[in-house]
Short mmCIF file of C-alpha atoms and ligand atoms in Angstrom, two decimals:
data_model
loop_
_atom_site.label_atom_id
_atom_site.label_comp_id
_atom_site.label_asym_id
_atom_site.label_seq_id
_atom_site.Cartn_x
_atom_site.Cartn_y
_atom_site.Cartn_z
CA MET K 368 0.20 0.17 0.01
CA ALA K 369 1.54 3.44 -0.95
CA SER K 370 2.15 5.30 2.04
CA VAL K 371 0.56 8.79 2.95
CA ALA K 372 2.03 8.63 5.89
CA GLY K 373 5.56 9.10 6.26
CA ASP K 374 6.65 8.70 10.18
CA SER K 375 3.85 10.85 11.37
CA PRO K 376 1.13 8.45 13.80
CA PRO K 377 -2.54 8.19 12.16
CA VAL K 378 -3.90 10.11 14.81
CA LYS K 379 -2.37 12.46 17.16
CA ALA K 380 -4.74 14.78 18.95
CA ARG K 381 -4.07 17.31 21.85
CA GLY K 382 -6.43 19.37 23.63
CA LEU K 383 -9.38 18.44 22.12
CA VAL K 384 -12.54 20.50 23.29
CA LYS K 385 -16.19 20.66 22.03
CA ARG K 386 -18.40 22.77 23.84
CA TYR K 387 -22.38 22.77 23.09
CA LYS K 388 -23.29 25.92 25.14
CA ASP K 389 -22.90 24.93 28.30
CA LEU K 390 -22.15 21.46 27.69
CA LEU K 391 -18.11 20.48 27.74
CA ALA K 392 -18.87 17.32 25.30
CA VAL K 393 -15.32 16.72 24.91
CA ASP K 394 -12.86 17.82 27.52
CA HIS K 395 -9.29 18.37 26.96
CA ILE K 396 -8.83 15.13 25.16
CA ASP K 397 -5.64 13.70 23.87
CA LEU K 398 -5.37 10.80 21.35
CA ASN K 399 -2.86 8.65 20.24
CA VAL K 400 -3.30 6.21 17.58
CA ASN K 401 -0.26 4.32 16.24
CA ALA K 402 0.06 2.87 12.83
CA GLY K 403 -1.47 -0.69 12.46
CA GLU K 404 -2.69 -0.97 15.63
CA VAL K 405 -6.68 -1.30 16.38
CA TYR K 406 -7.28 1.47 18.84
CA GLY K 407 -10.71 1.36 21.03
CA PHE K 408 -12.37 4.26 22.01
CA LEU K 409 -14.26 3.21 25.07
CA GLY K 410 -16.79 4.85 27.16
CA PRO K 411 -20.64 5.03 27.84
CA ASN K 412 -23.43 6.62 25.84
CA GLY K 413 -22.72 10.17 26.17
CA ALA K 414 -19.11 10.17 26.53
CA GLY K 415 -18.16 11.94 23.84
CA LYS K 416 -17.28 9.09 21.38
CA THR K 417 -18.78 10.22 18.49
CA THR K 418 -18.10 14.06 18.78
CA THR K 419 -14.45 13.31 19.18
CA LEU K 420 -14.60 11.04 15.91
CA ARG K 421 -16.46 13.94 13.96
CA MET K 422 -14.00 16.34 14.95
CA LEU K 423 -11.13 13.81 13.80
CA LEU K 424 -13.12 13.75 10.43
CA GLY K 425 -13.15 17.35 9.84
CA LEU K 426 -17.25 17.01 10.42
CA ILE K 427 -17.40 19.65 13.02
CA MET K 428 -14.74 22.34 14.35
CA PRO K 429 -13.19 21.47 17.70
CA THR K 430 -13.62 24.57 20.15
CA ALA K 431 -10.21 24.30 21.07
CA GLY K 432 -7.28 21.96 20.48
CA HIS K 433 -5.05 20.51 17.63
CA ILE K 434 -5.55 17.27 15.43
CA GLU K 435 -2.85 15.85 13.24
CA LEU K 436 -3.84 12.88 11.01
CA PHE K 437 -0.74 11.42 9.37
CA GLY K 438 0.72 14.39 10.23
CA ARG K 439 -1.70 16.85 8.79
CA ASP K 440 -4.28 19.04 10.32
CA PRO K 441 -7.88 18.50 9.03
CA ILE K 442 -8.74 21.92 10.15
CA ARG K 443 -6.32 23.74 8.48
CA GLU K 444 -5.55 21.92 5.36
CA GLY K 445 -9.37 20.53 5.13
CA ALA K 446 -10.02 17.62 2.85
CA ARG K 447 -6.32 17.24 1.79
CA ALA K 448 -5.71 15.88 5.49
CA LEU K 449 -8.02 13.33 4.97
CA ASP K 450 -6.24 11.23 2.15
CA GLY K 451 -5.77 7.65 3.46
CA VAL K 452 -8.66 8.48 5.92
CA ALA K 453 -12.24 6.80 5.90
CA GLY K 454 -14.74 5.77 8.37
CA PHE K 455 -18.34 6.91 9.34
CA VAL K 456 -19.85 8.02 12.39
CA GLU K 457 -23.43 7.05 13.87
CA ALA K 458 -24.52 5.10 10.99
CA PRO K 459 -23.47 4.68 7.58
CA ARG K 460 -26.03 6.18 5.43
CA PHE K 461 -27.57 4.71 2.00
CA TYR K 462 -30.28 5.24 -0.43
CA PRO K 463 -32.71 2.65 0.83
CA TYR K 464 -34.29 1.81 -2.48
CA LEU K 465 -30.88 1.44 -4.41
CA SER K 466 -28.89 -2.29 -3.89
CA GLY K 467 -25.82 -2.62 -1.74
CA ARG K 468 -23.87 -2.27 -5.05
CA LYS K 469 -25.36 0.33 -6.54
CA ASN K 470 -24.95 2.24 -3.47
CA LEU K 471 -21.31 1.73 -3.97
CA ARG K 472 -21.22 2.52 -7.50
CA MET K 473 -22.68 6.00 -6.42
CA MET K 474 -19.90 6.41 -3.68
CA ALA K 475 -17.21 5.15 -5.83
CA ALA K 476 -18.04 7.56 -8.98
CA LEU K 477 -17.57 10.41 -6.16
CA ASP K 478 -14.30 9.12 -4.82
CA GLY K 479 -12.92 8.67 -8.21
CA LEU K 480 -9.45 7.35 -8.14
CA GLY K 481 -10.40 3.73 -9.99
CA ALA K 482 -12.67 3.15 -6.81
CA ARG K 483 -15.68 1.81 -9.15
CA ALA K 484 -13.24 -1.25 -10.32
CA ARG K 485 -13.10 -2.08 -6.61
CA VAL K 486 -16.58 -2.33 -5.65
CA ASP K 487 -17.04 -5.99 -5.91
CA GLU K 488 -13.75 -6.55 -4.25
CA VAL K 489 -15.02 -4.71 -1.07
CA LEU K 490 -18.27 -6.31 -1.36
CA ASP K 491 -16.71 -9.94 -1.00
CA THR K 492 -14.13 -8.40 1.47
CA VAL K 493 -17.67 -7.51 3.81
CA ASP K 494 -19.22 -10.64 2.97
CA LEU K 495 -22.03 -8.86 0.92
CA THR K 496 -21.49 -10.41 -2.23
CA ASP K 497 -24.60 -12.49 -2.11
CA ALA K 498 -26.94 -9.88 -0.95
CA ALA K 499 -25.18 -7.09 -3.25
CA ASP K 500 -28.16 -6.85 -5.28
CA LYS K 501 -30.76 -6.51 -2.77
CA ARG K 502 -32.34 -3.11 -1.87
CA ALA K 503 -30.22 -1.41 0.72
CA GLY K 504 -33.09 -0.76 2.65
CA ALA K 505 -33.71 -4.51 3.29
CA TYR K 506 -30.36 -4.85 4.92
CA SER K 507 -30.13 -6.27 8.47
CA HIS K 508 -28.34 -3.68 10.47
CA GLY K 509 -25.21 -5.79 10.50
CA MET K 510 -25.36 -6.03 6.78
CA GLY K 511 -25.89 -2.11 6.71
CA GLN K 512 -22.78 -1.61 8.95
CA ARG K 513 -20.58 -4.22 6.65
CA LEU K 514 -21.87 -1.94 3.62
CA GLY K 515 -20.61 1.10 5.32
CA ILE K 516 -17.24 -0.48 5.65
CA ALA K 517 -17.15 -1.50 2.50
CA GLY K 518 -18.10 2.04 1.28
CA ALA K 519 -15.01 3.09 3.09
CA LEU K 520 -12.65 0.48 2.05
CA LEU K 521 -13.49 2.11 -1.74
CA ARG K 522 -11.20 4.62 -0.51
CA ARG K 523 -8.08 2.42 0.36
CA PRO K 524 -8.08 3.62 3.71
CA GLU K 525 -4.84 3.74 6.00
CA LEU K 526 -6.75 4.73 8.94
CA LEU K 527 -10.30 3.34 9.01
CA VAL K 528 -12.71 5.19 11.41
CA LEU K 529 -15.79 3.01 13.15
CA ASP K 530 -18.23 4.78 15.52
CA GLU K 531 -19.76 1.71 17.41
CA PRO K 532 -19.63 -0.97 14.46
CA ALA K 533 -20.40 -3.65 16.89
CA THR K 534 -23.26 -1.86 19.02
CA GLY K 535 -27.18 -3.05 17.81
CA LEU K 536 -25.61 -6.46 16.65
CA ASP K 537 -26.52 -10.10 18.12
CA PRO K 538 -23.65 -12.12 19.04
CA ALA K 539 -23.01 -13.63 15.68
CA GLY K 540 -23.11 -9.91 13.98
CA ILE K 541 -20.35 -9.17 16.55
CA ARG K 542 -18.33 -12.26 15.94
CA ASP K 543 -18.24 -11.48 12.37
CA MET K 544 -17.40 -7.60 13.03
CA ARG K 545 -14.56 -8.46 14.95
CA VAL K 546 -13.54 -11.41 12.52
CA LEU K 547 -13.75 -8.38 9.75
CA ILE K 548 -11.89 -6.07 11.70
CA GLY K 549 -9.32 -8.15 12.46
CA ARG K 550 -8.60 -9.24 8.75
CA LEU K 551 -8.42 -5.78 7.87
CA ALA K 552 -6.10 -4.94 10.40
CA SER K 553 -3.69 -7.71 9.44
CA GLU K 554 -3.79 -6.05 5.94
CA GLY K 555 -1.80 -2.94 7.30
CA ILE K 556 -5.19 -0.85 7.70
CA THR K 557 -5.49 1.25 11.05
CA VAL K 558 -8.65 0.56 12.84
CA LEU K 559 -10.01 3.29 15.56
CA LEU K 560 -13.22 2.00 16.63
CA SER K 561 -15.44 3.22 19.33
CA SER K 562 -18.03 0.94 21.62
CA HIS K 563 -19.93 1.38 24.85
CA GLN K 564 -19.52 -2.47 25.20
CA LEU K 565 -15.78 -3.25 26.65
CA ALA K 566 -16.75 -6.80 26.17
CA GLU K 567 -17.64 -6.21 22.40
CA VAL K 568 -14.26 -5.28 21.71
CA GLN K 569 -11.42 -5.78 24.03
CA GLU K 570 -10.34 -9.17 22.30
CA ILE K 571 -9.45 -6.96 19.15
CA CYS K 572 -8.17 -3.85 20.82
CA ASP K 573 -4.52 -3.49 21.07
CA ARG K 574 -4.76 -0.47 22.94
CA VAL K 575 -7.85 1.62 24.29
CA ALA K 576 -8.79 5.24 25.56
CA ILE K 577 -11.16 5.10 28.33
CA VAL K 578 -13.56 8.42 28.32
CA ARG K 579 -16.12 9.47 30.35
CA SER K 580 -17.60 12.79 30.47
CA GLY K 581 -15.21 14.15 27.99
CA LYS K 582 -12.28 12.99 29.70
CA VAL K 583 -9.90 10.31 29.06
CA ALA K 584 -9.91 8.35 32.34
CA TYR K 585 -7.26 6.00 30.69
CA GLU K 586 -5.10 5.28 27.81
CA GLY K 587 -2.80 2.29 27.11
CA PRO K 588 -2.85 -1.18 26.49
CA LEU K 589 -5.77 -3.26 27.97
CA ALA K 590 -3.25 -5.48 29.75
CA ASP K 591 -1.70 -2.73 31.55
CA LEU K 592 -5.08 -1.75 32.74
CA ARG K 593 -5.67 -5.33 34.08
CA GLY K 594 -2.29 -5.34 35.26
CA ALA K 595 -3.05 -2.12 37.56
CA ALA K 596 -6.30 -3.61 38.58
CA GLY K 597 -4.98 -7.00 39.66
CA ASN K 598 -6.71 -10.28 38.20
CA GLY K 599 -9.41 -11.80 39.45
CA TYR K 600 -8.83 -15.68 39.68
CA ARG K 601 -11.05 -18.35 40.24
CA LEU K 602 -9.56 -21.35 42.24
CA HIS K 603 -10.73 -25.08 42.70
CA THR K 604 -8.87 -27.63 44.86
CA SER K 605 -8.21 -30.89 46.18
CA ASP K 606 -9.16 -29.13 49.72
CA ASP K 607 -11.08 -26.00 49.04
CA ARG K 608 -11.41 -25.05 52.89
CA ARG K 609 -7.48 -25.82 53.51
CA ALA K 610 -7.03 -23.59 50.17
CA ALA K 611 -8.72 -20.76 51.52
CA GLU K 612 -7.18 -20.59 55.03
CA LEU K 613 -3.78 -20.40 52.89
CA ALA K 614 -5.46 -17.61 50.71
CA ARG K 615 -6.19 -15.73 53.82
CA THR K 616 -2.21 -15.85 55.13
CA THR K 617 -0.85 -15.15 51.37
CA PRO K 618 -0.08 -11.41 51.02
CA GLY K 619 -1.43 -9.75 47.99
CA ILE K 620 -4.68 -12.00 47.95
CA HIS K 621 -7.33 -9.60 48.22
CA ALA K 622 -11.44 -9.90 48.34
CA LEU K 623 -11.41 -13.55 48.79
CA SER K 624 -14.86 -15.23 48.83
CA VAL K 625 -15.39 -19.05 49.44
CA GLY K 626 -18.09 -20.76 47.08
CA GLU K 627 -19.82 -24.17 47.04
CA ALA K 628 -17.17 -25.50 44.60
CA GLU K 629 -14.75 -22.91 44.16
CA LEU K 630 -12.98 -19.83 45.71
CA ARG K 631 -12.42 -16.27 44.29
CA PHE K 632 -9.92 -13.81 44.88
CA ASP K 633 -8.10 -10.82 43.44
CA ALA K 634 -4.28 -10.49 43.13
CA SER K 635 -1.23 -9.68 40.77
CA GLU K 636 0.02 -12.67 38.95
CA ARG K 637 2.74 -12.72 41.11
CA ASP K 638 0.90 -13.53 44.09
CA ALA K 639 -1.28 -15.77 42.53
CA GLY K 640 1.65 -17.74 41.91
CA ALA K 641 2.60 -17.32 45.21
CA LEU K 642 -0.37 -18.84 46.23
CA SER K 643 0.11 -21.79 44.02
CA LEU K 644 3.09 -22.71 45.42
CA ALA K 645 1.70 -22.80 49.01
CA LEU K 646 -1.06 -24.83 48.12
CA GLY K 647 1.45 -27.17 46.37
CA ALA K 648 3.89 -27.20 49.58
CA ALA K 649 0.58 -27.92 51.89
CA GLY K 650 -0.35 -30.90 49.66
CA VAL K 651 -3.16 -29.39 48.07
CA ALA K 652 -3.53 -30.30 44.74
CA ILE K 653 -4.41 -27.29 42.04
CA TYR K 654 -7.29 -28.57 40.09
CA ARG K 655 -8.49 -25.18 38.10
CA MET K 656 -7.15 -21.62 38.81
CA ALA K 657 -8.32 -19.81 36.03
CA PRO K 658 -8.43 -15.61 35.49
CA THR K 659 -11.40 -13.94 35.05
CA LEU K 660 -12.16 -11.06 33.12
CA ALA K 661 -14.65 -9.84 35.44
CA SER K 662 -12.14 -7.30 37.14
CA LEU K 663 -11.14 -5.58 33.88
CA GLU K 664 -14.99 -5.22 33.21
CA ASP K 665 -15.28 -3.98 36.72
CA LEU K 666 -12.54 -1.43 36.08
CA PHE K 667 -14.15 -0.08 33.25
CA PHE K 668 -17.20 0.07 35.01
CA GLU K 669 -15.91 2.16 38.04
CA LEU K 670 -13.77 4.32 35.23
CA THR K 671 -17.11 5.03 33.39
CA GLU K 672 -19.73 5.03 35.85
CA GLY K 673 -18.64 5.08 39.53
CA GLY K 674 -16.19 7.37 41.33
CA GLY K 675 -13.06 5.01 40.21
CA ALA K 676 -11.17 7.72 38.33
CA ALA K 677 -10.04 9.35 41.30
CA ALA K 678 -8.99 6.34 43.36
CA HIS K 679 -6.96 5.45 40.35
CA GLY K 680 -5.07 8.55 40.60
CA MET K 681 -6.44 10.13 37.43
CA ALA K 682 -8.69 13.26 37.18
CA THR K 683 -11.60 13.52 39.41
CA PRO K 684 -14.60 13.35 37.74
CA ASP K 685 -17.31 15.94 37.74
CA GLY K 686 -19.96 13.84 39.58
CA THR K 687 -22.50 14.18 37.09
CA ALA K 688 -24.05 11.06 34.70
CA PRO K 689 -23.36 12.29 31.32
CA ALA K 690 -26.35 12.99 29.55
CA GLY K 691 -28.04 9.56 28.00
CA ALA K 692 -25.96 7.17 30.40
CA ALA K 693 -28.69 7.02 32.86
CA SER K 694 -31.36 4.57 31.82
CA GLY K 695 -28.28 2.12 30.72
CA GLY K 696 -26.48 2.67 33.31
CA THR K 697 -29.26 1.32 35.79
CA ALA K 698 -29.87 -1.89 34.11
CA GLU K 699 -26.54 -2.57 33.47
CA THR K 700 -25.68 -1.91 37.18
CA THR K 701 -28.85 -4.48 38.09
CA GLU K 702 -27.38 -7.17 35.72
CA ARG K 703 -23.85 -6.83 37.12
CA ALA K 704 -25.33 -6.87 40.47
CA ALA K 705 -26.84 -10.14 39.95
CA GLY K 706 -23.76 -11.50 38.49
CA THR K 707 -21.30 -10.49 40.94
CA VAL K 708 -20.37 -12.59 43.66
N1 LIG W 1897 -25.05 18.70 18.45
C1 LIG W 1897 -24.89 18.78 19.52
N2 LIG W 1897 -25.66 19.89 20.30
C2 LIG W 1897 -25.49 19.55 21.63
N3 LIG W 1897 -25.30 18.82 22.29
C3 LIG W 1897 -24.76 17.38 21.58
C4 LIG W 1897 -24.64 17.22 20.36
N4 LIG W 1897 -23.78 16.43 19.90
C5 LIG W 1897 -23.72 15.91 21.07
N5 LIG W 1897 -24.15 16.58 22.06
C6 LIG W 1897 -23.72 16.01 23.45
O1 LIG W 1897 -22.63 15.89 23.75
C7 LIG W 1897 -22.49 14.75 24.67
C8 LIG W 1897 -21.71 14.13 23.94
O2 LIG W 1897 -22.24 13.07 23.14
P1 LIG W 1897 -21.78 11.95 21.82
O3 LIG W 1897 -20.37 12.41 21.49
O4 LIG W 1897 -22.76 11.63 21.18
O5 LIG W 1897 -21.67 10.80 23.03
P2 LIG W 1897 -21.23 9.38 22.64
O6 LIG W 1897 -21.05 9.12 21.26
O7 LIG W 1897 -19.87 8.94 23.35
O8 LIG W 1897 -22.58 8.72 23.23
C9 LIG W 1897 -23.62 14.27 25.03
O9 LIG W 1897 -24.18 14.96 26.33
C10 LIG W 1897 -24.52 14.97 23.90
O10 LIG W 1897 -25.96 15.23 24.53
MG1 LIG W 1898 -21.93 8.01 19.53
#
């Protein structure tokens, strides 16, 4: 792929602000997306994800701040800075009475650059060949999302920006979307995607920014976030009662709970390892010791909903719930409470 990039990163944003009257929708956000990575822009509804992506794509003006895409400024340089960048925010839009293929042909005509010759190829990439002649208006939500990606791929992007591509999809659709994004990434396309569901995207993201109320609460690899949080573990042994006694006296083992058929605790990898040695020395056989993702989910939840940001040494949240998060948040809280030990 001919590089438009040089050595400049796909996205470098500094101090991005977007104010709507009294509302700071985006409040001094810094973002760094490196070439070749799948970058997750995560946060609850109303956190400012779409607004940020709109600014990156030059669709709205920032109130303040600076953006570079491959070293070029979309605010000062306009469309020229968007060479090699494609994507959509909220939902892709099509002519519902035209087929998927005709929609892409129309986009290709606007894009030029031999895009028309690639219509069939991109339909194939997103697995819409069989449905290419159906009316786009009759597409399922997932097919519409994939047609949107196909439209973006016509431009041979080096950076693909996708706003909540997995939201509203059923589990099979989410899996297909993950596979598609993984395939595009393996072809060298840098992907910036947003989501309000950590679980939907955590497997495919190399790095993430977690936003809350317009501020970045965390930016970095998910593995580091997990490391900082300490892993949750489930443990089943030949003698769980004895194992619980040992766990209580092993430094670094927290939040121990004893269930019917297993123990649960939080610990760093090293402290969990120390417990395994102590169990062995005491003649207790480990049948199963498995890290759980629950603590990462919990941390995401804390960072985005609770008072957790301050506890993790990050900027103190302003305490107001982001608009639009209230109803979803309540349902999730109930669900989580039910599933938490
Ligand atoms: N055009 C607009 N005018 C006024 N408020 C807006 C506008 N666009 C977004 N907002 C507000 O900005 C905040 C962030 O919205 P948005 O970026 O859409 O969040 P997300 O994509 O993370 O769900 C929300 O409180 C939203 O209501
Ligand atoms: Mg949004």
